[in-house]
């Protein structure tokens, strides 16, 4: 029991008044002699005992009545938290990721949580809450309800660590007891790291779907056959095995182009194939019929007009290996001899390769510097007899480090940076038994800090400085067998693709994307993206012969987006939501330590209200005082 006005208890000093009155009213009995002494003595004893009992009882009742009245004015109450505890501060997290669109008996998990919170706002005052896509500060219940109506499913999904960090930054006071309330389905892929913050108390409601049997279109890719034809391979997955045949449809725009079916009675992953013509544009969409999650029932893709990346090589060594590395289907390769190179053509290229030049004249350095400023990619392969003075001048102008004197020592190329963009999509796992090439002579380069390839001893073999790639050794035989290594193919191919990141089959929403369009725009022209549900202007960099678009936060809705320059369509860019949320497997609450779970939103809100609720008791003490006074009157009236 706690008291709102404990200082009122000083009023208990008033109890001295009835006690003093009682003491002063005590009178000594006067003895009067009488003949029948034995009889009078018996009467006297009985009278004195009865009188003392009555007076002490009256005194006790008066003191208790006064004490009960003083306690009532102190306003006692019951509460689940003690008076010396800190003030509670709440931050709420409502998971609105796509996995929350799974259904239970009352609709989707997200709509049920929104409805429960709308009907029972958790707090009456101002508080903060957030979803995966928005932050809110609700001052009143009306603000809270209006904000709830704006919540919709989002492709974004915070993991557990991000939720804790986000919440810790939203608490407005330092000297409060911080409470984080989580409404989520606790999907396994988002709650893998279960670290906690000791300064935050966590309460949660785990929302569970009625069924986890979801079927998803996971991926699509083009596979060309030996005879020149091509097929579109479509990968699908299911959460549980079943004998149901799921129809898979291929649409060209709004026209049904082909149809197939798949079942998951033997394997949870299946694949279907559709023939496709790569020689014409194709605005594609794949769809299945599945009642669980809807966001993964469609996958958008597009085939556009083939655009070749322009590559120019300036050679003073064998050039034939470049023809194999830059195939005609994807690249337009032009060779120039060192003595007859057309420097004016450099600005029309996307990639320039300096193939083992012994000297680099100043006029070439100037052209390459301007080419780099216009977004071009430069590959520098030094010659064994390279003029270090001229190479140093070249690299300084290109801000690409420096060369040292050549080192005549055999070294093995034994380190691949698998996280580097050149190789991140090449290897499915780290390779330990790779047949690494060797070099006999190399130059000690300045490291770029994220070297794609390195030699034994840590010397860089390939260094990237922004859009400049510098090799640390000649590639010609007998100095190196790198040309015979399979590693050379993805190295040069991905360097070439990085110069002009042409539109691919489809993109993933929420990931940073670079998209190159081989066009030249005027000063007042911009590229906009227009979709069925969303239009926006992406970040863009304009160069002499290309425009590079950057997207990440937008678009937020999957579909086809048309890259427009005014009314001209430059490209069609399909975007799809990541399929990681298609797996509805959730964490077992027994594995989640440090979280107080509730069975439903209603139970959690009721517990919160009871914790903050004060149950007053002053009425009972007033009633108790009245009862004491009534009892006192009865004693005075009936006790003789």
PDB file of N, CA and C in Angstrom, residues 473-557:
ATOM      1  N   UNK A 473      51.572  -6.598 -62.306  1.00  0.00           N
ATOM      2  CA  UNK A 473      52.563  -7.372 -63.052  1.00  0.00           C
ATOM      3  C   UNK A 473      52.109  -7.501 -64.498  1.00  0.00           C
ATOM      4  N   UNK A 474      53.043  -7.651 -65.430  1.00  0.00           N
ATOM      5  CA  UNK A 474      52.668  -7.959 -66.821  1.00  0.00           C
ATOM      6  C   UNK A 474      51.979  -9.314 -66.869  1.00  0.00           C
ATOM      7  N   UNK A 475      51.020  -9.457 -67.776  1.00  0.00           N
ATOM      8  CA  UNK A 475      50.269 -10.701 -67.882  1.00  0.00           C
ATOM      9  C   UNK A 475      50.806 -11.620 -68.968  1.00  0.00           C
ATOM     10  N   UNK A 476      51.726 -11.121 -69.780  1.00  0.00           N
ATOM     11  CA  UNK A 476      52.247 -11.923 -70.885  1.00  0.00           C
ATOM     12  C   UNK A 476      53.152 -13.027 -70.377  1.00  0.00           C
ATOM     13  N   UNK A 477      53.173 -14.123 -71.148  1.00  0.00           N
ATOM     14  CA  UNK A 477      54.103 -15.210 -70.878  1.00  0.00           C
ATOM     15  C   UNK A 477      55.493 -14.797 -71.362  1.00  0.00           C
ATOM     16  N   UNK A 478      56.568 -15.158 -70.700  1.00  0.00           N
ATOM     17  CA  UNK A 478      56.636 -16.136 -69.584  1.00  0.00           C
ATOM     18  C   UNK A 478      56.563 -15.516 -68.202  1.00  0.00           C
ATOM     19  N   UNK A 479      56.248 -14.209 -68.122  1.00  0.00           N
ATOM     20  CA  UNK A 479      56.261 -13.564 -66.799  1.00  0.00           C
ATOM     21  C   UNK A 479      55.126 -14.069 -65.909  1.00  0.00           C
ATOM     22  N   UNK A 480      53.977 -14.416 -66.521  1.00  0.00           N
ATOM     23  CA  UNK A 480      52.820 -14.824 -65.721  1.00  0.00           C
ATOM     24  C   UNK A 480      51.985 -15.825 -66.503  1.00  0.00           C
ATOM     25  N   UNK A 481      51.343 -16.719 -65.787  1.00  0.00           N
ATOM     26  CA  UNK A 481      50.371 -17.634 -66.402  1.00  0.00           C
ATOM     27  C   UNK A 481      48.940 -17.260 -66.029  1.00  0.00           C
ATOM     28  N   UNK A 482      48.733 -15.989 -65.676  1.00  0.00           N
ATOM     29  CA  UNK A 482      47.390 -15.516 -65.303  1.00  0.00           C
ATOM     30  C   UNK A 482      46.411 -15.650 -66.462  1.00  0.00           C
ATOM     31  N   UNK A 483      46.887 -15.518 -67.701  1.00  0.00           N
ATOM     32  CA  UNK A 483      45.997 -15.641 -68.858  1.00  0.00           C
ATOM     33  C   UNK A 483      45.419 -17.044 -68.981  1.00  0.00           C
ATOM     34  N   UNK A 484      46.148 -18.053 -68.493  1.00  0.00           N
ATOM     35  CA  UNK A 484      45.657 -19.433 -68.551  1.00  0.00           C
ATOM     36  C   UNK A 484      44.760 -19.769 -67.361  1.00  0.00           C
ATOM     37  N   UNK A 485      44.683 -18.889 -66.386  1.00  0.00           N
ATOM     38  CA  UNK A 485      43.868 -19.153 -65.191  1.00  0.00           C
ATOM     39  C   UNK A 485      42.404 -18.810 -65.466  1.00  0.00           C
ATOM     40  N   UNK A 486      41.485 -19.639 -64.979  1.00  0.00           N
ATOM     41  CA  UNK A 486      40.055 -19.302 -65.129  1.00  0.00           C
ATOM     42  C   UNK A 486      39.670 -18.018 -64.405  1.00  0.00           C
ATOM     43  N   UNK A 487      40.530 -17.563 -63.515  1.00  0.00           N
ATOM     44  CA  UNK A 487      40.228 -16.359 -62.749  1.00  0.00           C
ATOM     45  C   UNK A 487      40.212 -15.109 -63.611  1.00  0.00           C
ATOM     46  N   UNK A 488      40.881 -15.140 -64.765  1.00  0.00           N
ATOM     47  CA  UNK A 488      40.965 -13.952 -65.610  1.00  0.00           C
ATOM     48  C   UNK A 488      39.614 -13.613 -66.239  1.00  0.00           C
ATOM     49  N   UNK A 489      38.779 -14.626 -66.456  1.00  0.00           N
ATOM     50  CA  UNK A 489      37.501 -14.400 -67.151  1.00  0.00           C
ATOM     51  C   UNK A 489      36.564 -13.522 -66.322  1.00  0.00           C
ATOM     52  N   UNK A 490      36.207 -13.908 -65.081  1.00  0.00           N
ATOM     53  CA  UNK A 490      35.322 -13.017 -64.311  1.00  0.00           C
ATOM     54  C   UNK A 490      35.967 -11.683 -63.975  1.00  0.00           C
ATOM     55  N   UNK A 491      37.305 -11.654 -63.878  1.00  0.00           N
ATOM     56  CA  UNK A 491      37.974 -10.392 -63.543  1.00  0.00           C
ATOM     57  C   UNK A 491      37.736  -9.351 -64.622  1.00  0.00           C
ATOM     58  N   UNK A 492      38.072  -9.673 -65.857  1.00  0.00           N
ATOM     59  CA  UNK A 492      37.912  -8.696 -66.942  1.00  0.00           C
ATOM     60  C   UNK A 492      36.446  -8.499 -67.329  1.00  0.00           C
ATOM     61  N   UNK A 493      35.668  -9.570 -67.311  1.00  0.00           N
ATOM     62  CA  UNK A 493      34.257  -9.448 -67.698  1.00  0.00           C
ATOM     63  C   UNK A 493      33.519  -8.510 -66.743  1.00  0.00           C
ATOM     64  N   UNK A 494      33.749  -8.664 -65.443  1.00  0.00           N
ATOM     65  CA  UNK A 494      33.044  -7.822 -64.469  1.00  0.00           C
ATOM     66  C   UNK A 494      33.597  -6.405 -64.431  1.00  0.00           C
ATOM     67  N   UNK A 495      34.881  -6.234 -64.748  1.00  0.00           N
ATOM     68  CA  UNK A 495      35.400  -4.871 -64.890  1.00  0.00           C
ATOM     69  C   UNK A 495      34.677  -4.179 -66.040  1.00  0.00           C
ATOM     70  N   UNK A 496      34.515  -4.898 -67.155  1.00  0.00           N
ATOM     71  CA  UNK A 496      33.803  -4.318 -68.290  1.00  0.00           C
ATOM     72  C   UNK A 496      32.349  -4.011 -67.966  1.00  0.00           C
ATOM     73  N   UNK A 497      31.675  -4.913 -67.269  1.00  0.00           N
ATOM     74  CA  UNK A 497      30.255  -4.677 -66.927  1.00  0.00           C
ATOM     75  C   UNK A 497      30.100  -3.526 -65.952  1.00  0.00           C
ATOM     76  N   UNK A 498      31.107  -3.298 -65.106  1.00  0.00           N
ATOM     77  CA  UNK A 498      30.999  -2.200 -64.149  1.00  0.00           C
ATOM     78  C   UNK A 498      31.050  -0.832 -64.825  1.00  0.00           C
ATOM     79  N   UNK A 499      31.614  -0.772 -66.038  1.00  0.00           N
ATOM     80  CA  UNK A 499      31.715   0.512 -66.739  1.00  0.00           C
ATOM     81  C   UNK A 499      30.359   1.017 -67.178  1.00  0.00           C
ATOM     82  N   UNK A 500      29.470   0.110 -67.517  1.00  0.00           N
ATOM     83  CA  UNK A 500      28.116   0.490 -67.929  1.00  0.00           C
ATOM     84  C   UNK A 500      27.167  -0.572 -67.402  1.00  0.00           C
ATOM     85  N   UNK A 501      26.666  -0.413 -66.165  1.00  0.00           N
ATOM     86  CA  UNK A 501      25.785  -1.425 -65.569  1.00  0.00           C
ATOM     87  C   UNK A 501      24.424  -1.447 -66.251  1.00  0.00           C
ATOM     88  N   UNK A 502      24.358  -2.156 -67.368  1.00  0.00           N
ATOM     89  CA  UNK A 502      23.133  -2.197 -68.170  1.00  0.00           C
ATOM     90  C   UNK A 502      21.998  -2.857 -67.391  1.00  0.00           C
ATOM     91  N   UNK A 503      20.766  -2.530 -67.734  1.00  0.00           N
ATOM     92  CA  UNK A 503      19.627  -3.156 -67.060  1.00  0.00           C
ATOM     93  C   UNK A 503      19.694  -4.679 -67.144  1.00  0.00           C
ATOM     94  N   UNK A 504      19.353  -5.325 -66.031  1.00  0.00           N
ATOM     95  CA  UNK A 504      19.366  -6.782 -65.952  1.00  0.00           C
ATOM     96  C   UNK A 504      17.933  -7.297 -65.976  1.00  0.00           C
ATOM     97  N   UNK A 505      17.788  -8.631 -65.791  1.00  0.00           N
ATOM     98  CA  UNK A 505      16.467  -9.244 -65.900  1.00  0.00           C
ATOM     99  C   UNK A 505      15.482  -8.638 -64.914  1.00  0.00           C
ATOM    100  N   UNK A 506      15.905  -8.408 -63.688  1.00  0.00           N
ATOM    101  CA  UNK A 506      15.082  -7.718 -62.691  1.00  0.00           C
ATOM    102  C   UNK A 506      15.964  -7.277 -61.537  1.00  0.00           C
ATOM    103  N   UNK A 507      15.440  -6.368 -60.695  1.00  0.00           N
ATOM    104  CA  UNK A 507      16.162  -5.826 -59.549  1.00  0.00           C
ATOM    105  C   UNK A 507      15.390  -6.144 -58.275  1.00  0.00           C
ATOM    106  N   UNK A 508      16.095  -6.059 -57.150  1.00  0.00           N
ATOM    107  CA  UNK A 508      15.473  -6.315 -55.852  1.00  0.00           C
ATOM    108  C   UNK A 508      15.212  -5.002 -55.133  1.00  0.00           C
ATOM    109  N   UNK A 509      13.993  -4.827 -54.683  1.00  0.00           N
ATOM    110  CA  UNK A 509      13.613  -3.616 -53.954  1.00  0.00           C
ATOM    111  C   UNK A 509      14.386  -3.535 -52.639  1.00  0.00           C
ATOM    112  N   UNK A 510      14.851  -2.325 -52.312  1.00  0.00           N
ATOM    113  CA  UNK A 510      15.552  -2.109 -51.052  1.00  0.00           C
ATOM    114  C   UNK A 510      17.044  -2.260 -51.134  1.00  0.00           C
ATOM    115  N   UNK A 511      17.572  -2.754 -52.243  1.00  0.00           N
ATOM    116  CA  UNK A 511      19.013  -2.877 -52.416  1.00  0.00           C
ATOM    117  C   UNK A 511      19.530  -1.713 -53.246  1.00  0.00           C
ATOM    118  N   UNK A 512      20.772  -1.325 -52.959  1.00  0.00           N
ATOM    119  CA  UNK A 512      21.388  -0.257 -53.739  1.00  0.00           C
ATOM    120  C   UNK A 512      21.679  -0.775 -55.146  1.00  0.00           C
ATOM    121  N   UNK A 513      21.148  -0.081 -56.142  1.00  0.00           N
ATOM    122  CA  UNK A 513      21.291  -0.507 -57.532  1.00  0.00           C
ATOM    123  C   UNK A 513      21.900   0.623 -58.359  1.00  0.00           C
ATOM    124  N   UNK A 514      22.813   0.257 -59.264  1.00  0.00           N
ATOM    125  CA  UNK A 514      23.397   1.178 -60.226  1.00  0.00           C
ATOM    126  C   UNK A 514      22.967   0.725 -61.620  1.00  0.00           C
ATOM    127  N   UNK A 515      22.344   1.606 -62.367  1.00  0.00           N
ATOM    128  CA  UNK A 515      21.804   1.248 -63.683  1.00  0.00           C
ATOM    129  C   UNK A 515      22.320   2.251 -64.700  1.00  0.00           C
ATOM    130  N   UNK A 516      23.047   1.766 -65.691  1.00  0.00           N
ATOM    131  CA  UNK A 516      23.607   2.638 -66.714  1.00  0.00           C
ATOM    132  C   UNK A 516      22.767   2.645 -67.981  1.00  0.00           C
ATOM    133  N   UNK A 517      22.495   3.829 -68.483  1.00  0.00           N
ATOM    134  CA  UNK A 517      21.751   3.986 -69.735  1.00  0.00           C
ATOM    135  C   UNK A 517      22.670   4.667 -70.747  1.00  0.00           C
ATOM    136  N   UNK A 518      22.931   4.024 -71.894  1.00  0.00           N
ATOM    137  CA  UNK A 518      23.869   4.591 -72.881  1.00  0.00           C
ATOM    138  C   UNK A 518      23.240   5.705 -73.703  1.00  0.00           C
ATOM    139  N   UNK A 519      22.989   6.843 -73.070  1.00  0.00           N
ATOM    140  CA  UNK A 519      22.371   7.982 -73.747  1.00  0.00           C
ATOM    141  C   UNK A 519      23.111   9.250 -73.355  1.00  0.00           C
ATOM    142  N   UNK A 520      22.905  10.276 -74.101  1.00  0.00           N
ATOM    143  CA  UNK A 520      23.463  11.592 -73.788  1.00  0.00           C
ATOM    144  C   UNK A 520      22.305  12.563 -73.595  1.00  0.00           C
ATOM    145  N   UNK A 521      22.246  13.194 -72.424  1.00  0.00           N
ATOM    146  CA  UNK A 521      21.157  14.108 -72.091  1.00  0.00           C
ATOM    147  C   UNK A 521      21.640  15.547 -72.085  1.00  0.00           C
ATOM    148  N   UNK A 522      20.720  16.454 -72.380  1.00  0.00           N
ATOM    149  CA  UNK A 522      21.012  17.872 -72.295  1.00  0.00           C
ATOM    150  C   UNK A 522      21.047  18.345 -70.855  1.00  0.00           C
ATOM    151  N   UNK A 523      21.430  19.609 -70.664  1.00  0.00           N
ATOM    152  CA  UNK A 523      21.597  20.154 -69.315  1.00  0.00           C
ATOM    153  C   UNK A 523      20.301  20.165 -68.520  1.00  0.00           C
ATOM    154  N   UNK A 524      19.188  20.395 -69.182  1.00  0.00           N
ATOM    155  CA  UNK A 524      17.908  20.540 -68.489  1.00  0.00           C
ATOM    156  C   UNK A 524      17.065  19.262 -68.555  1.00  0.00           C
ATOM    157  N   UNK A 525      17.662  18.149 -68.935  1.00  0.00           N
ATOM    158  CA  UNK A 525      16.910  16.910 -69.069  1.00  0.00           C
ATOM    159  C   UNK A 525      17.227  15.965 -67.901  1.00  0.00           C
ATOM    160  N   UNK A 526      16.208  15.249 -67.464  1.00  0.00           N
ATOM    161  CA  UNK A 526      16.368  14.280 -66.379  1.00  0.00           C
ATOM    162  C   UNK A 526      15.636  12.994 -66.760  1.00  0.00           C
ATOM    163  N   UNK A 527      15.996  11.932 -66.073  1.00  0.00           N
ATOM    164  CA  UNK A 527      15.334  10.635 -66.252  1.00  0.00           C
ATOM    165  C   UNK A 527      14.440  10.386 -65.048  1.00  0.00           C
ATOM    166  N   UNK A 528      13.195  10.045 -65.302  1.00  0.00           N
ATOM    167  CA  UNK A 528      12.251   9.705 -64.237  1.00  0.00           C
ATOM    168  C   UNK A 528      11.803   8.260 -64.410  1.00  0.00           C
ATOM    169  N   UNK A 529      11.382   7.649 -63.303  1.00  0.00           N
ATOM    170  CA  UNK A 529      10.869   6.286 -63.331  1.00  0.00           C
ATOM    171  C   UNK A 529       9.377   6.316 -63.042  1.00  0.00           C
ATOM    172  N   UNK A 530       8.603   5.702 -63.920  1.00  0.00           N
ATOM    173  CA  UNK A 530       7.145   5.717 -63.803  1.00  0.00           C
ATOM    174  C   UNK A 530       6.641   4.283 -63.740  1.00  0.00           C
ATOM    175  N   UNK A 531       5.929   3.977 -62.640  1.00  0.00           N
ATOM    176  CA  UNK A 531       5.330   2.659 -62.482  1.00  0.00           C
ATOM    177  C   UNK A 531       3.823   2.766 -62.372  1.00  0.00           C
ATOM    178  N   UNK A 532       3.177   1.636 -62.171  1.00  0.00           N
ATOM    179  CA  UNK A 532       1.715   1.632 -62.053  1.00  0.00           C
ATOM    180  C   UNK A 532       1.255   2.340 -60.789  1.00  0.00           C
ATOM    181  N   UNK A 533       1.987   2.152 -59.680  1.00  0.00           N
ATOM    182  CA  UNK A 533       1.579   2.716 -58.393  1.00  0.00           C
ATOM    183  C   UNK A 533       2.509   3.793 -57.866  1.00  0.00           C
ATOM    184  N   UNK A 534       3.625   4.034 -58.526  1.00  0.00           N
ATOM    185  CA  UNK A 534       4.602   4.970 -57.975  1.00  0.00           C
ATOM    186  C   UNK A 534       5.410   5.608 -59.093  1.00  0.00           C
ATOM    187  N   UNK A 535       5.602   6.930 -58.989  1.00  0.00           N
ATOM    188  CA  UNK A 535       6.466   7.675 -59.899  1.00  0.00           C
ATOM    189  C   UNK A 535       7.494   8.420 -59.052  1.00  0.00           C
ATOM    190  N   UNK A 536       8.735   8.459 -59.502  1.00  0.00           N
ATOM    191  CA  UNK A 536       9.760   9.187 -58.764  1.00  0.00           C
ATOM    192  C   UNK A 536      10.927   9.486 -59.689  1.00  0.00           C
ATOM    193  N   UNK A 537      11.772  10.415 -59.226  1.00  0.00           N
ATOM    194  CA  UNK A 537      12.994  10.777 -59.944  1.00  0.00           C
ATOM    195  C   UNK A 537      14.167  10.225 -59.158  1.00  0.00           C
ATOM    196  N   UNK A 538      14.893   9.257 -59.689  1.00  0.00           N
ATOM    197  CA  UNK A 538      16.013   8.670 -58.946  1.00  0.00           C
ATOM    198  C   UNK A 538      17.238   9.568 -58.993  1.00  0.00           C
ATOM    199  N   UNK A 539      18.187   9.287 -58.087  1.00  0.00           N
ATOM    200  CA  UNK A 539      19.484   9.946 -58.174  1.00  0.00           C
ATOM    201  C   UNK A 539      20.146   9.548 -59.485  1.00  0.00           C
ATOM    202  N   UNK A 540      20.817  10.491 -60.137  1.00  0.00           N
ATOM    203  CA  UNK A 540      21.414  10.193 -61.435  1.00  0.00           C
ATOM    204  C   UNK A 540      22.658  11.028 -61.660  1.00  0.00           C
ATOM    205  N   UNK A 541      23.635  10.403 -62.313  1.00  0.00           N
ATOM    206  CA  UNK A 541      24.868  11.073 -62.708  1.00  0.00           C
ATOM    207  C   UNK A 541      24.932  11.094 -64.232  1.00  0.00           C
ATOM    208  N   UNK A 542      25.193  12.262 -64.756  1.00  0.00           N
ATOM    209  CA  UNK A 542      25.197  12.446 -66.207  1.00  0.00           C
ATOM    210  C   UNK A 542      26.633  12.558 -66.701  1.00  0.00           C
ATOM    211  N   UNK A 543      26.975  11.753 -67.703  1.00  0.00           N
ATOM    212  CA  UNK A 543      28.294  11.787 -68.316  1.00  0.00           C
ATOM    213  C   UNK A 543      28.143  12.062 -69.807  1.00  0.00           C
ATOM    214  N   UNK A 544      29.279  12.067 -70.506  1.00  0.00           N
ATOM    215  CA  UNK A 544      29.264  12.415 -71.927  1.00  0.00           C
ATOM    216  C   UNK A 544      28.454  11.424 -72.747  1.00  0.00           C
ATOM    217  N   UNK A 545      28.575  10.134 -72.449  1.00  0.00           N
ATOM    218  CA  UNK A 545      27.901   9.128 -73.271  1.00  0.00           C
ATOM    219  C   UNK A 545      27.017   8.170 -72.476  1.00  0.00           C
ATOM    220  N   UNK A 546      26.679   8.536 -71.229  1.00  0.00           N
ATOM    221  CA  UNK A 546      25.806   7.665 -70.442  1.00  0.00           C
ATOM    222  C   UNK A 546      25.206   8.432 -69.273  1.00  0.00           C
ATOM    223  N   UNK A 547      24.157   7.855 -68.719  1.00  0.00           N
ATOM    224  CA  UNK A 547      23.532   8.334 -67.482  1.00  0.00           C
ATOM    225  C   UNK A 547      23.443   7.147 -66.536  1.00  0.00           C
ATOM    226  N   UNK A 548      23.906   7.317 -65.297  1.00  0.00           N
ATOM    227  CA  UNK A 548      23.875   6.248 -64.303  1.00  0.00           C
ATOM    228  C   UNK A 548      22.832   6.586 -63.249  1.00  0.00           C
ATOM    229  N   UNK A 549      21.810   5.729 -63.128  1.00  0.00           N
ATOM    230  CA  UNK A 549      20.748   5.902 -62.136  1.00  0.00           C
ATOM    231  C   UNK A 549      21.105   5.133 -60.871  1.00  0.00           C
ATOM    232  N   UNK A 550      20.728   5.681 -59.715  1.00  0.00           N
ATOM    233  CA  UNK A 550      20.941   5.018 -58.428  1.00  0.00           C
ATOM    234  C   UNK A 550      19.614   4.909 -57.708  1.00  0.00           C
ATOM    235  N   UNK A 551      19.233   3.696 -57.320  1.00  0.00           N
ATOM    236  CA  UNK A 551      17.981   3.486 -56.589  1.00  0.00           C
ATOM    237  C   UNK A 551      18.256   2.637 -55.360  1.00  0.00           C
ATOM    238  N   UNK A 552      17.493   2.890 -54.286  1.00  0.00           N
ATOM    239  CA  UNK A 552      17.563   2.068 -53.069  1.00  0.00           C
ATOM    240  C   UNK A 552      16.265   2.200 -52.287  1.00  0.00           C
ATOM    241  N   UNK A 553      15.990   3.390 -51.744  1.00  0.00           N
ATOM    242  CA  UNK A 553      14.767   3.569 -50.964  1.00  0.00           C
ATOM    243  C   UNK A 553      13.529   3.471 -51.848  1.00  0.00           C
ATOM    244  N   UNK A 554      13.627   3.927 -53.059  1.00  0.00           N
ATOM    245  CA  UNK A 554      12.554   3.815 -54.042  1.00  0.00           C
ATOM    246  C   UNK A 554      13.060   2.987 -55.206  1.00  0.00           C
ATOM    247  N   UNK A 555      12.151   2.224 -55.852  1.00  0.00           N
ATOM    248  CA  UNK A 555      10.715   2.127 -55.572  1.00  0.00           C
ATOM    249  C   UNK A 555      10.422   1.250 -54.353  1.00  0.00           C
ATOM    250  N   UNK A 556       9.197   1.411 -53.835  1.00  0.00           N
ATOM    251  CA  UNK A 556       8.778   0.631 -52.679  1.00  0.00           C
ATOM    252  C   UNK A 556       7.743  -0.423 -53.040  1.00  0.00           C
ATOM    253  N   UNK A 557       7.267  -0.402 -54.276  1.00  0.00           N
ATOM    254  CA  UNK A 557       6.243  -1.337 -54.733  1.00  0.00           C
ATOM    255  C   UNK A 557       6.790  -2.085 -55.939  1.00  0.00           C
TER     256      UNK A 557
END
